[in-house]
C-alpha cells in the first residue's frame, strides 16, 4: 500500500466519522442511548485519529514530539470505544436496562484516560527548538 | 535747699500746665475716643470673627465626622449584606450540588464519553493552529512551513470543529438530562 493510498484513506475518515456523530447526537431520541453511545464514541475516536494522523503527516512539531503518547492515547480511546460498544450491545440485547453498566463504566474509564493522556501530552510535551545545524 | 524751689517751679510752671493743658486733653479727646471707637471695636470684631470662624469650622468638622461615621456604617452594613448574600448564594449552590443525583447512569456515562471526546478534539485543534505550532517550534523556518501547511490544517479543522460542536452538544444534553435535583 503506497503512502498516497494511505493519505487518501485518511482523508476519507471524516466522511465516516461525521455522519456517525451527526446520527448519534441528532437522532438520539429515535435510535436510543445505546446506539448513540456506539456511534458517538466510534465517530469521536475516528475524528481524533484522523486529525492526529493528519497533523503527524504534516509534521507539526508539537505532534511529532508527542507522537508516542498520542498513539498510546489513541489506543486507549480505541479500547474504550470497544468496551462501551460491547456494553451497549449487551444492554440492547438484554431485557434489563442496566445490564452492561459495569462494562460501560470500565470502558468510560479507559476512554477518559486516553483522552486525558492526549490532553496531558499536548500541554506538557514541548517540541525541540529548531536547529539549522 | 537750692534745688527744691527750682523743682517746684518746674513742676508748677512747666509740667503741670503741660499735663493739664496738653496731655490730659490729648488723652481725653484723642486717645480714649480712639481706643473706645476704633481699637476696642476692631478687636471685638476680630474676636467675633474668630469665634464665628471657629464655630463654623467646628460645625464643618462635626458634619464631616458625622458623615464619615455614617459612611463607615453604610460600608459596614453593605459589606455585611454582601457577605450575607454571597454566603446565602454559596449555601444554595452547595445545597443544589450536593442534592444532585444521577437518575440515568447509562445516559450519564454516554455524556461523559462525549465530553471526553470533545475535550480531546478541542485541545488537539488548539495545538495544531499554524501560529501556535510555529511558536512552539521557535523557528522562522518552521513558521514559513507552517503558513504553507496552514491550508491543509485549516481543511482538517473544519471537520474537527463540526465534530467537536456536535459532540459538545451531545455531552451537555446527556449530562443535563441524566441528573436531577
PDB file of N, CA and C in Angstrom, chain A residues 11 14 18 21-22 25 28-29 33-34 36-37 40-41 43-45 47-48 50-52 54-55 58-63 77 80 84 88 91 97 101 104-105 107-108 111-112 115 118-119 122-123 127-130, chain B residues 104-107 109-110 112-114 116-121 123-130 133-134 136-142 146 149 152-153 155-164 166-167 169-170 173-174:
ATOM      1  N   UNK A  11      -8.036  10.712   4.475  1.00  0.00           N
ATOM      2  CA  UNK A  11      -8.942  11.820   4.184  1.00  0.00           C
ATOM      3  C   UNK A  11     -10.402  11.375   4.098  1.00  0.00           C
ATOM      4  N   UNK A  14     -13.046  11.357   7.966  1.00  0.00           N
ATOM      5  CA  UNK A  14     -14.101  12.272   8.448  1.00  0.00           C
ATOM      6  C   UNK A  14     -15.448  12.001   7.786  1.00  0.00           C
ATOM      7  N   UNK A  18     -18.026  11.907  10.772  1.00  0.00           N
ATOM      8  CA  UNK A  18     -19.029  12.969  10.962  1.00  0.00           C
ATOM      9  C   UNK A  18     -20.475  12.465  10.862  1.00  0.00           C
ATOM     10  N   UNK A  21     -21.358  10.812  14.108  1.00  0.00           N
ATOM     11  CA  UNK A  21     -21.606  11.764  15.204  1.00  0.00           C
ATOM     12  C   UNK A  21     -22.948  12.465  15.008  1.00  0.00           C
ATOM     13  N   UNK A  22     -23.226  12.856  13.756  1.00  0.00           N
ATOM     14  CA  UNK A  22     -24.492  13.568  13.485  1.00  0.00           C
ATOM     15  C   UNK A  22     -25.686  12.677  13.832  1.00  0.00           C
ATOM     16  N   UNK A  25     -25.953  12.160  17.726  1.00  0.00           N
ATOM     17  CA  UNK A  25     -26.423  13.302  18.535  1.00  0.00           C
ATOM     18  C   UNK A  25     -27.822  13.759  18.110  1.00  0.00           C
ATOM     19  N   UNK A  28     -30.739  10.944  18.650  1.00  0.00           N
ATOM     20  CA  UNK A  28     -30.615  10.196  19.915  1.00  0.00           C
ATOM     21  C   UNK A  28     -31.978   9.705  20.416  1.00  0.00           C
ATOM     22  N   UNK A  29     -32.993  10.560  20.271  1.00  0.00           N
ATOM     23  CA  UNK A  29     -34.313  10.186  20.774  1.00  0.00           C
ATOM     24  C   UNK A  29     -34.945   9.050  19.973  1.00  0.00           C
ATOM     25  N   UNK A  33     -30.199   5.566  23.520  1.00  0.00           N
ATOM     26  CA  UNK A  33     -28.919   5.989  24.107  1.00  0.00           C
ATOM     27  C   UNK A  33     -27.788   5.009  23.792  1.00  0.00           C
ATOM     28  N   UNK A  34     -28.117   3.719  23.627  1.00  0.00           N
ATOM     29  CA  UNK A  34     -27.057   2.730  23.384  1.00  0.00           C
ATOM     30  C   UNK A  34     -26.447   2.893  21.990  1.00  0.00           C
ATOM     31  N   UNK A  36     -26.533   5.644  20.359  1.00  0.00           N
ATOM     32  CA  UNK A  36     -25.839   6.943  20.430  1.00  0.00           C
ATOM     33  C   UNK A  36     -24.433   6.762  20.996  1.00  0.00           C
ATOM     34  N   UNK A  37     -24.331   5.906  22.024  1.00  0.00           N
ATOM     35  CA  UNK A  37     -23.017   5.656  22.627  1.00  0.00           C
ATOM     36  C   UNK A  37     -22.073   5.022  21.610  1.00  0.00           C
ATOM     37  N   UNK A  40     -21.433   7.559  18.674  1.00  0.00           N
ATOM     38  CA  UNK A  40     -20.717   8.754  19.167  1.00  0.00           C
ATOM     39  C   UNK A  40     -19.264   8.452  19.467  1.00  0.00           C
ATOM     40  N   UNK A  41     -19.008   7.342  20.164  1.00  0.00           N
ATOM     41  CA  UNK A  41     -17.616   7.023  20.517  1.00  0.00           C
ATOM     42  C   UNK A  41     -16.813   6.616  19.281  1.00  0.00           C
ATOM     43  N   UNK A  43     -17.416   7.551  16.168  1.00  0.00           N
ATOM     44  CA  UNK A  43     -17.208   8.771  15.380  1.00  0.00           C
ATOM     45  C   UNK A  43     -16.171   9.678  16.013  1.00  0.00           C
ATOM     46  N   UNK A  44     -16.269   9.867  17.324  1.00  0.00           N
ATOM     47  CA  UNK A  44     -15.322  10.750  18.026  1.00  0.00           C
ATOM     48  C   UNK A  44     -13.902  10.226  17.933  1.00  0.00           C
ATOM     49  N   UNK A  45     -13.735   8.923  18.176  1.00  0.00           N
ATOM     50  CA  UNK A  45     -12.390   8.330  18.113  1.00  0.00           C
ATOM     51  C   UNK A  45     -11.824   8.426  16.694  1.00  0.00           C
ATOM     52  N   UNK A  47     -12.554  10.623  14.417  1.00  0.00           N
ATOM     53  CA  UNK A  47     -12.218  12.021  14.097  1.00  0.00           C
ATOM     54  C   UNK A  47     -10.910  12.446  14.771  1.00  0.00           C
ATOM     55  N   UNK A  48     -10.738  12.023  16.025  1.00  0.00           N
ATOM     56  CA  UNK A  48      -9.488  12.353  16.733  1.00  0.00           C
ATOM     57  C   UNK A  48      -8.308  11.681  16.034  1.00  0.00           C
ATOM     58  N   UNK A  50      -8.088  10.726  12.910  1.00  0.00           N
ATOM     59  CA  UNK A  50      -7.862  11.396  11.629  1.00  0.00           C
ATOM     60  C   UNK A  50      -7.034  12.664  11.819  1.00  0.00           C
ATOM     61  N   UNK A  51      -7.427  13.458  12.822  1.00  0.00           N
ATOM     62  CA  UNK A  51      -6.771  14.754  12.993  1.00  0.00           C
ATOM     63  C   UNK A  51      -5.327  14.592  13.480  1.00  0.00           C
ATOM     64  N   UNK A  52      -5.133  13.628  14.393  1.00  0.00           N
ATOM     65  CA  UNK A  52      -3.771  13.399  14.902  1.00  0.00           C
ATOM     66  C   UNK A  52      -2.870  12.870  13.788  1.00  0.00           C
ATOM     67  N   UNK A  54      -3.265  13.165  10.573  1.00  0.00           N
ATOM     68  CA  UNK A  54      -3.097  14.186   9.537  1.00  0.00           C
ATOM     69  C   UNK A  54      -2.004  15.187   9.945  1.00  0.00           C
ATOM     70  N   UNK A  55      -2.039  15.602  11.210  1.00  0.00           N
ATOM     71  CA  UNK A  55      -1.044  16.570  11.667  1.00  0.00           C
ATOM     72  C   UNK A  55       0.334  15.931  11.837  1.00  0.00           C
ATOM     73  N   UNK A  58       1.700  16.103   8.455  1.00  0.00           N
ATOM     74  CA  UNK A  58       2.180  17.464   8.164  1.00  0.00           C
ATOM     75  C   UNK A  58       3.421  17.812   8.978  1.00  0.00           C
ATOM     76  N   UNK A  59       3.802  16.907   9.870  1.00  0.00           N
ATOM     77  CA  UNK A  59       4.994  17.041  10.725  1.00  0.00           C
ATOM     78  C   UNK A  59       4.940  18.298  11.601  1.00  0.00           C
ATOM     79  N   UNK A  60       3.798  18.553  12.188  1.00  0.00           N
ATOM     80  CA  UNK A  60       3.719  19.663  13.152  1.00  0.00           C
ATOM     81  C   UNK A  60       4.573  19.292  14.369  1.00  0.00           C
ATOM     82  N   UNK A  61       5.472  20.177  14.805  1.00  0.00           N
ATOM     83  CA  UNK A  61       6.450  19.816  15.844  1.00  0.00           C
ATOM     84  C   UNK A  61       5.818  19.295  17.139  1.00  0.00           C
ATOM     85  N   UNK A  62       4.708  19.945  17.528  1.00  0.00           N
ATOM     86  CA  UNK A  62       4.058  19.525  18.773  1.00  0.00           C
ATOM     87  C   UNK A  62       3.602  18.070  18.665  1.00  0.00           C
ATOM     88  N   UNK A  63       3.055  17.737  17.510  1.00  0.00           N
ATOM     89  CA  UNK A  63       2.531  16.385  17.299  1.00  0.00           C
ATOM     90  C   UNK A  63       3.669  15.374  17.180  1.00  0.00           C
ATOM     91  N   UNK A  77      -8.254   5.159  23.562  1.00  0.00           N
ATOM     92  CA  UNK A  77      -9.569   5.580  23.040  1.00  0.00           C
ATOM     93  C   UNK A  77     -10.228   4.426  22.298  1.00  0.00           C
ATOM     94  N   UNK A  80     -11.398   1.836  24.806  1.00  0.00           N
ATOM     95  CA  UNK A  80     -12.572   2.385  25.495  1.00  0.00           C
ATOM     96  C   UNK A  80     -13.807   2.273  24.614  1.00  0.00           C
ATOM     97  N   UNK A  84     -17.171   0.106  25.573  1.00  0.00           N
ATOM     98  CA  UNK A  84     -18.505   0.712  25.720  1.00  0.00           C
ATOM     99  C   UNK A  84     -19.448   0.214  24.619  1.00  0.00           C
ATOM    100  N   UNK A  88     -22.874  -1.569  25.345  1.00  0.00           N
ATOM    101  CA  UNK A  88     -24.121  -1.058  24.770  1.00  0.00           C
ATOM    102  C   UNK A  88     -24.875  -2.158  24.038  1.00  0.00           C
ATOM    103  N   UNK A  91     -26.482  -4.218  26.507  1.00  0.00           N
ATOM    104  CA  UNK A  91     -27.656  -3.507  27.025  1.00  0.00           C
ATOM    105  C   UNK A  91     -28.839  -3.588  26.057  1.00  0.00           C
ATOM    106  N   UNK A  97     -32.486  -2.931  31.884  1.00  0.00           N
ATOM    107  CA  UNK A  97     -31.980  -1.648  31.390  1.00  0.00           C
ATOM    108  C   UNK A  97     -30.563  -1.336  31.832  1.00  0.00           C
ATOM    109  N   UNK A 101     -23.891  -1.921  32.388  1.00  0.00           N
ATOM    110  CA  UNK A 101     -23.369  -0.726  33.072  1.00  0.00           C
ATOM    111  C   UNK A 101     -21.941  -0.926  33.616  1.00  0.00           C
ATOM    112  N   UNK A 104     -19.607  -0.718  30.832  1.00  0.00           N
ATOM    113  CA  UNK A 104     -19.608   0.641  30.280  1.00  0.00           C
ATOM    114  C   UNK A 104     -18.795   1.579  31.171  1.00  0.00           C
ATOM    115  N   UNK A 105     -18.891   1.363  32.492  1.00  0.00           N
ATOM    116  CA  UNK A 105     -18.087   2.184  33.405  1.00  0.00           C
ATOM    117  C   UNK A 105     -16.599   1.940  33.146  1.00  0.00           C
ATOM    118  N   UNK A 107     -15.230   0.842  30.328  1.00  0.00           N
ATOM    119  CA  UNK A 107     -14.902   1.427  29.017  1.00  0.00           C
ATOM    120  C   UNK A 107     -14.786   2.941  29.098  1.00  0.00           C
ATOM    121  N   UNK A 108     -15.695   3.555  29.876  1.00  0.00           N
ATOM    122  CA  UNK A 108     -15.637   5.021  30.030  1.00  0.00           C
ATOM    123  C   UNK A 108     -14.336   5.432  30.705  1.00  0.00           C
ATOM    124  N   UNK A 111     -11.575   5.129  28.128  1.00  0.00           N
ATOM    125  CA  UNK A 111     -11.728   6.216  27.145  1.00  0.00           C
ATOM    126  C   UNK A 111     -11.271   7.551  27.748  1.00  0.00           C
ATOM    127  N   UNK A 112     -11.698   7.788  28.989  1.00  0.00           N
ATOM    128  CA  UNK A 112     -11.313   9.042  29.681  1.00  0.00           C
ATOM    129  C   UNK A 112      -9.807   9.124  29.858  1.00  0.00           C
ATOM    130  N   UNK A 115      -8.246  10.066  26.574  1.00  0.00           N
ATOM    131  CA  UNK A 115      -8.450  11.492  26.234  1.00  0.00           C
ATOM    132  C   UNK A 115      -7.587  12.384  27.122  1.00  0.00           C
ATOM    133  N   UNK A 118      -3.919  12.215  26.125  1.00  0.00           N
ATOM    134  CA  UNK A 118      -3.621  13.025  24.934  1.00  0.00           C
ATOM    135  C   UNK A 118      -3.557  14.514  25.292  1.00  0.00           C
ATOM    136  N   UNK A 119      -4.525  14.953  26.101  1.00  0.00           N
ATOM    137  CA  UNK A 119      -4.534  16.365  26.512  1.00  0.00           C
ATOM    138  C   UNK A 119      -3.254  16.687  27.288  1.00  0.00           C
ATOM    139  N   UNK A 122      -0.304  16.976  24.975  1.00  0.00           N
ATOM    140  CA  UNK A 122      -0.300  18.251  24.243  1.00  0.00           C
ATOM    141  C   UNK A 122       0.183  19.394  25.129  1.00  0.00           C
ATOM    142  N   UNK A 123      -0.283  19.385  26.379  1.00  0.00           N
ATOM    143  CA  UNK A 123       0.017  20.521  27.257  1.00  0.00           C
ATOM    144  C   UNK A 123       1.459  20.471  27.765  1.00  0.00           C
ATOM    145  N   UNK A 127       8.086  20.693  21.870  1.00  0.00           N
ATOM    146  CA  UNK A 127       8.982  20.259  20.795  1.00  0.00           C
ATOM    147  C   UNK A 127      10.373  20.851  20.969  1.00  0.00           C
ATOM    148  N   UNK A 128      11.364  20.130  20.396  1.00  0.00           N
ATOM    149  CA  UNK A 128      12.735  20.647  20.483  1.00  0.00           C
ATOM    150  C   UNK A 128      12.857  21.877  19.588  1.00  0.00           C
ATOM    151  N   UNK A 129      13.615  22.903  20.034  1.00  0.00           N
ATOM    152  CA  UNK A 129      13.782  24.100  19.190  1.00  0.00           C
ATOM    153  C   UNK A 129      14.474  23.734  17.877  1.00  0.00           C
ATOM    154  N   UNK A 130      14.150  24.488  16.840  1.00  0.00           N
ATOM    155  CA  UNK A 130      14.738  24.244  15.509  1.00  0.00           C
ATOM    156  C   UNK A 130      16.238  24.504  15.530  1.00  0.00           C
TER     157      UNK A 130
ATOM    158  N   UNK B 104     -30.052   8.588  35.533  1.00  0.00           N
ATOM    159  CA  UNK B 104     -29.880   7.611  34.452  1.00  0.00           C
ATOM    160  C   UNK B 104     -28.374   7.416  34.212  1.00  0.00           C
ATOM    161  N   UNK B 105     -27.820   6.366  34.831  1.00  0.00           N
ATOM    162  CA  UNK B 105     -26.364   6.142  34.764  1.00  0.00           C
ATOM    163  C   UNK B 105     -25.890   5.885  33.337  1.00  0.00           C
ATOM    164  N   UNK B 106     -26.692   5.157  32.569  1.00  0.00           N
ATOM    165  CA  UNK B 106     -26.329   4.832  31.190  1.00  0.00           C
ATOM    166  C   UNK B 106     -26.138   6.118  30.374  1.00  0.00           C
ATOM    167  N   UNK B 107     -27.091   7.008  30.520  1.00  0.00           N
ATOM    168  CA  UNK B 107     -27.047   8.272  29.782  1.00  0.00           C
ATOM    169  C   UNK B 107     -25.917   9.166  30.289  1.00  0.00           C
ATOM    170  N   UNK B 109     -23.059   8.220  31.582  1.00  0.00           N
ATOM    171  CA  UNK B 109     -21.776   7.723  31.070  1.00  0.00           C
ATOM    172  C   UNK B 109     -21.585   8.112  29.600  1.00  0.00           C
ATOM    173  N   UNK B 110     -22.663   8.054  28.838  1.00  0.00           N
ATOM    174  CA  UNK B 110     -22.571   8.495  27.429  1.00  0.00           C
ATOM    175  C   UNK B 110     -22.174   9.968  27.360  1.00  0.00           C
ATOM    176  N   UNK B 112     -20.454  11.615  29.582  1.00  0.00           N
ATOM    177  CA  UNK B 112     -19.030  11.719  29.966  1.00  0.00           C
ATOM    178  C   UNK B 112     -18.135  11.342  28.784  1.00  0.00           C
ATOM    179  N   UNK B 113     -18.516  10.285  28.070  1.00  0.00           N
ATOM    180  CA  UNK B 113     -17.725   9.854  26.895  1.00  0.00           C
ATOM    181  C   UNK B 113     -17.678  10.954  25.837  1.00  0.00           C
ATOM    182  N   UNK B 114     -18.843  11.547  25.567  1.00  0.00           N
ATOM    183  CA  UNK B 114     -18.882  12.601  24.533  1.00  0.00           C
ATOM    184  C   UNK B 114     -18.093  13.833  24.984  1.00  0.00           C
ATOM    185  N   UNK B 116     -15.431  13.801  26.955  1.00  0.00           N
ATOM    186  CA  UNK B 116     -14.003  13.473  26.834  1.00  0.00           C
ATOM    187  C   UNK B 116     -13.552  13.610  25.390  1.00  0.00           C
ATOM    188  N   UNK B 117     -14.370  13.115  24.458  1.00  0.00           N
ATOM    189  CA  UNK B 117     -14.017  13.220  23.034  1.00  0.00           C
ATOM    190  C   UNK B 117     -13.959  14.688  22.611  1.00  0.00           C
ATOM    191  N   UNK B 118     -14.933  15.484  23.097  1.00  0.00           N
ATOM    192  CA  UNK B 118     -14.942  16.920  22.758  1.00  0.00           C
ATOM    193  C   UNK B 118     -13.667  17.599  23.248  1.00  0.00           C
ATOM    194  N   UNK B 119     -13.314  17.322  24.517  1.00  0.00           N
ATOM    195  CA  UNK B 119     -12.129  17.976  25.101  1.00  0.00           C
ATOM    196  C   UNK B 119     -10.874  17.594  24.322  1.00  0.00           C
ATOM    197  N   UNK B 120     -10.734  16.317  23.992  1.00  0.00           N
ATOM    198  CA  UNK B 120      -9.545  15.865  23.251  1.00  0.00           C
ATOM    199  C   UNK B 120      -9.472  16.540  21.884  1.00  0.00           C
ATOM    200  N   UNK B 121     -10.620  16.637  21.199  1.00  0.00           N
ATOM    201  CA  UNK B 121     -10.639  17.270  19.876  1.00  0.00           C
ATOM    202  C   UNK B 121     -10.274  18.753  19.955  1.00  0.00           C
ATOM    203  N   UNK B 123      -8.552  20.370  22.297  1.00  0.00           N
ATOM    204  CA  UNK B 123      -7.130  20.578  22.631  1.00  0.00           C
ATOM    205  C   UNK B 123      -6.253  20.256  21.423  1.00  0.00           C
ATOM    206  N   UNK B 124      -6.578  19.179  20.708  1.00  0.00           N
ATOM    207  CA  UNK B 124      -5.803  18.821  19.510  1.00  0.00           C
ATOM    208  C   UNK B 124      -5.857  19.944  18.478  1.00  0.00           C
ATOM    209  N   UNK B 125      -7.046  20.547  18.319  1.00  0.00           N
ATOM    210  CA  UNK B 125      -7.202  21.628  17.341  1.00  0.00           C
ATOM    211  C   UNK B 125      -6.426  22.871  17.771  1.00  0.00           C
ATOM    212  N   UNK B 126      -6.459  23.170  19.061  1.00  0.00           N
ATOM    213  CA  UNK B 126      -5.753  24.365  19.562  1.00  0.00           C
ATOM    214  C   UNK B 126      -4.249  24.242  19.318  1.00  0.00           C
ATOM    215  N   UNK B 127      -3.711  23.032  19.583  1.00  0.00           N
ATOM    216  CA  UNK B 127      -2.260  22.877  19.443  1.00  0.00           C
ATOM    217  C   UNK B 127      -1.828  22.632  17.993  1.00  0.00           C
ATOM    218  N   UNK B 128      -2.795  22.569  17.087  1.00  0.00           N
ATOM    219  CA  UNK B 128      -2.427  22.384  15.680  1.00  0.00           C
ATOM    220  C   UNK B 128      -2.510  23.683  14.893  1.00  0.00           C
ATOM    221  N   UNK B 129      -2.962  24.761  15.548  1.00  0.00           N
ATOM    222  CA  UNK B 129      -3.040  26.045  14.847  1.00  0.00           C
ATOM    223  C   UNK B 129      -1.645  26.412  14.341  1.00  0.00           C
ATOM    224  N   UNK B 130      -1.516  26.832  13.079  1.00  0.00           N
ATOM    225  CA  UNK B 130      -0.186  27.078  12.497  1.00  0.00           C
ATOM    226  C   UNK B 130       0.663  28.048  13.315  1.00  0.00           C
ATOM    227  N   UNK B 133       1.831  26.308  16.425  1.00  0.00           N
ATOM    228  CA  UNK B 133       2.842  25.307  16.093  1.00  0.00           C
ATOM    229  C   UNK B 133       4.172  25.972  15.773  1.00  0.00           C
ATOM    230  N   UNK B 134       4.103  27.089  15.032  1.00  0.00           N
ATOM    231  CA  UNK B 134       5.335  27.804  14.687  1.00  0.00           C
ATOM    232  C   UNK B 134       5.994  28.375  15.943  1.00  0.00           C
ATOM    233  N   UNK B 136       5.679  27.226  18.918  1.00  0.00           N
ATOM    234  CA  UNK B 136       6.207  26.112  19.707  1.00  0.00           C
ATOM    235  C   UNK B 136       7.539  25.636  19.134  1.00  0.00           C
ATOM    236  N   UNK B 137       7.644  25.640  17.818  1.00  0.00           N
ATOM    237  CA  UNK B 137       8.894  25.210  17.195  1.00  0.00           C
ATOM    238  C   UNK B 137       9.994  26.242  17.419  1.00  0.00           C
ATOM    239  N   UNK B 138       9.590  27.493  17.575  1.00  0.00           N
ATOM    240  CA  UNK B 138      10.563  28.543  17.861  1.00  0.00           C
ATOM    241  C   UNK B 138      11.501  28.803  16.705  1.00  0.00           C
ATOM    242  N   UNK B 139      11.048  28.617  15.482  1.00  0.00           N
ATOM    243  CA  UNK B 139      11.948  28.835  14.356  1.00  0.00           C
ATOM    244  C   UNK B 139      11.249  29.561  13.225  1.00  0.00           C
ATOM    245  N   UNK B 140      12.001  30.402  12.582  1.00  0.00           N
ATOM    246  CA  UNK B 140      11.447  31.145  11.450  1.00  0.00           C
ATOM    247  C   UNK B 140      11.185  30.200  10.290  1.00  0.00           C
ATOM    248  N   UNK B 141      12.081  29.217  10.162  1.00  0.00           N
ATOM    249  CA  UNK B 141      11.944  28.265   9.059  1.00  0.00           C
ATOM    250  C   UNK B 141      10.621  27.529   9.161  1.00  0.00           C
ATOM    251  N   UNK B 142      10.265  27.118  10.389  1.00  0.00           N
ATOM    252  CA  UNK B 142       9.010  26.384  10.508  1.00  0.00           C
ATOM    253  C   UNK B 142       7.822  27.299  10.318  1.00  0.00           C
ATOM    254  N   UNK B 146       4.866  26.351   8.314  1.00  0.00           N
ATOM    255  CA  UNK B 146       3.560  26.329   8.977  1.00  0.00           C
ATOM    256  C   UNK B 146       2.523  27.084   8.179  1.00  0.00           C
ATOM    257  N   UNK B 149       1.565  25.117   5.204  1.00  0.00           N
ATOM    258  CA  UNK B 149       0.717  23.959   5.512  1.00  0.00           C
ATOM    259  C   UNK B 149      -0.619  24.370   6.116  1.00  0.00           C
ATOM    260  N   UNK B 152      -3.854  23.040   4.642  1.00  0.00           N
ATOM    261  CA  UNK B 152      -4.128  21.641   4.978  1.00  0.00           C
ATOM    262  C   UNK B 152      -4.715  21.537   6.381  1.00  0.00           C
ATOM    263  N   UNK B 153      -4.071  22.258   7.323  1.00  0.00           N
ATOM    264  CA  UNK B 153      -4.517  22.204   8.718  1.00  0.00           C
ATOM    265  C   UNK B 153      -5.918  22.773   8.832  1.00  0.00           C
ATOM    266  N   UNK B 155      -8.128  22.852   6.592  1.00  0.00           N
ATOM    267  CA  UNK B 155      -9.066  21.917   5.972  1.00  0.00           C
ATOM    268  C   UNK B 155      -9.532  20.890   7.012  1.00  0.00           C
ATOM    269  N   UNK B 156      -8.596  20.322   7.732  1.00  0.00           N
ATOM    270  CA  UNK B 156      -8.955  19.354   8.768  1.00  0.00           C
ATOM    271  C   UNK B 156      -9.719  19.995   9.904  1.00  0.00           C
ATOM    272  N   UNK B 157      -9.433  21.277  10.125  1.00  0.00           N
ATOM    273  CA  UNK B 157     -10.050  21.993  11.250  1.00  0.00           C
ATOM    274  C   UNK B 157     -11.568  22.107  11.094  1.00  0.00           C
ATOM    275  N   UNK B 158     -12.043  22.219   9.857  1.00  0.00           N
ATOM    276  CA  UNK B 158     -13.489  22.346   9.626  1.00  0.00           C
ATOM    277  C   UNK B 158     -14.214  21.104  10.138  1.00  0.00           C
ATOM    278  N   UNK B 159     -13.703  19.933   9.745  1.00  0.00           N
ATOM    279  CA  UNK B 159     -14.329  18.680  10.187  1.00  0.00           C
ATOM    280  C   UNK B 159     -14.247  18.543  11.705  1.00  0.00           C
ATOM    281  N   UNK B 160     -13.059  18.883  12.225  1.00  0.00           N
ATOM    282  CA  UNK B 160     -12.848  18.722  13.671  1.00  0.00           C
ATOM    283  C   UNK B 160     -13.757  19.658  14.460  1.00  0.00           C
ATOM    284  N   UNK B 161     -13.883  20.906  14.015  1.00  0.00           N
ATOM    285  CA  UNK B 161     -14.751  21.824  14.773  1.00  0.00           C
ATOM    286  C   UNK B 161     -16.215  21.422  14.670  1.00  0.00           C
ATOM    287  N   UNK B 162     -16.627  20.939  13.495  1.00  0.00           N
ATOM    288  CA  UNK B 162     -18.009  20.455  13.361  1.00  0.00           C
ATOM    289  C   UNK B 162     -18.252  19.291  14.316  1.00  0.00           C
ATOM    290  N   UNK B 163     -17.317  18.348  14.313  1.00  0.00           N
ATOM    291  CA  UNK B 163     -17.446  17.193  15.202  1.00  0.00           C
ATOM    292  C   UNK B 163     -17.438  17.589  16.664  1.00  0.00           C
ATOM    293  N   UNK B 164     -16.537  18.535  17.023  1.00  0.00           N
ATOM    294  CA  UNK B 164     -16.440  18.968  18.429  1.00  0.00           C
ATOM    295  C   UNK B 164     -17.726  19.650  18.875  1.00  0.00           C
ATOM    296  N   UNK B 166     -20.794  19.146  17.681  1.00  0.00           N
ATOM    297  CA  UNK B 166     -21.852  18.135  17.820  1.00  0.00           C
ATOM    298  C   UNK B 166     -21.631  17.300  19.085  1.00  0.00           C
ATOM    299  N   UNK B 167     -20.381  16.868  19.279  1.00  0.00           N
ATOM    300  CA  UNK B 167     -20.084  16.061  20.468  1.00  0.00           C
ATOM    301  C   UNK B 167     -20.322  16.866  21.750  1.00  0.00           C
ATOM    302  N   UNK B 169     -22.490  19.304  22.125  1.00  0.00           N
ATOM    303  CA  UNK B 169     -23.944  19.397  22.326  1.00  0.00           C
ATOM    304  C   UNK B 169     -24.474  18.107  22.940  1.00  0.00           C
ATOM    305  N   UNK B 170     -23.989  16.972  22.420  1.00  0.00           N
ATOM    306  CA  UNK B 170     -24.405  15.679  22.971  1.00  0.00           C
ATOM    307  C   UNK B 170     -23.984  15.518  24.409  1.00  0.00           C
ATOM    308  N   UNK B 173     -26.244  17.801  26.607  1.00  0.00           N
ATOM    309  CA  UNK B 173     -27.606  17.265  26.596  1.00  0.00           C
ATOM    310  C   UNK B 173     -27.728  16.020  27.471  1.00  0.00           C
ATOM    311  N   UNK B 174     -26.762  15.098  27.315  1.00  0.00           N
ATOM    312  CA  UNK B 174     -26.856  13.837  28.044  1.00  0.00           C
ATOM    313  C   UNK B 174     -26.580  14.004  29.541  1.00  0.00           C
TER     314      UNK B 174
END
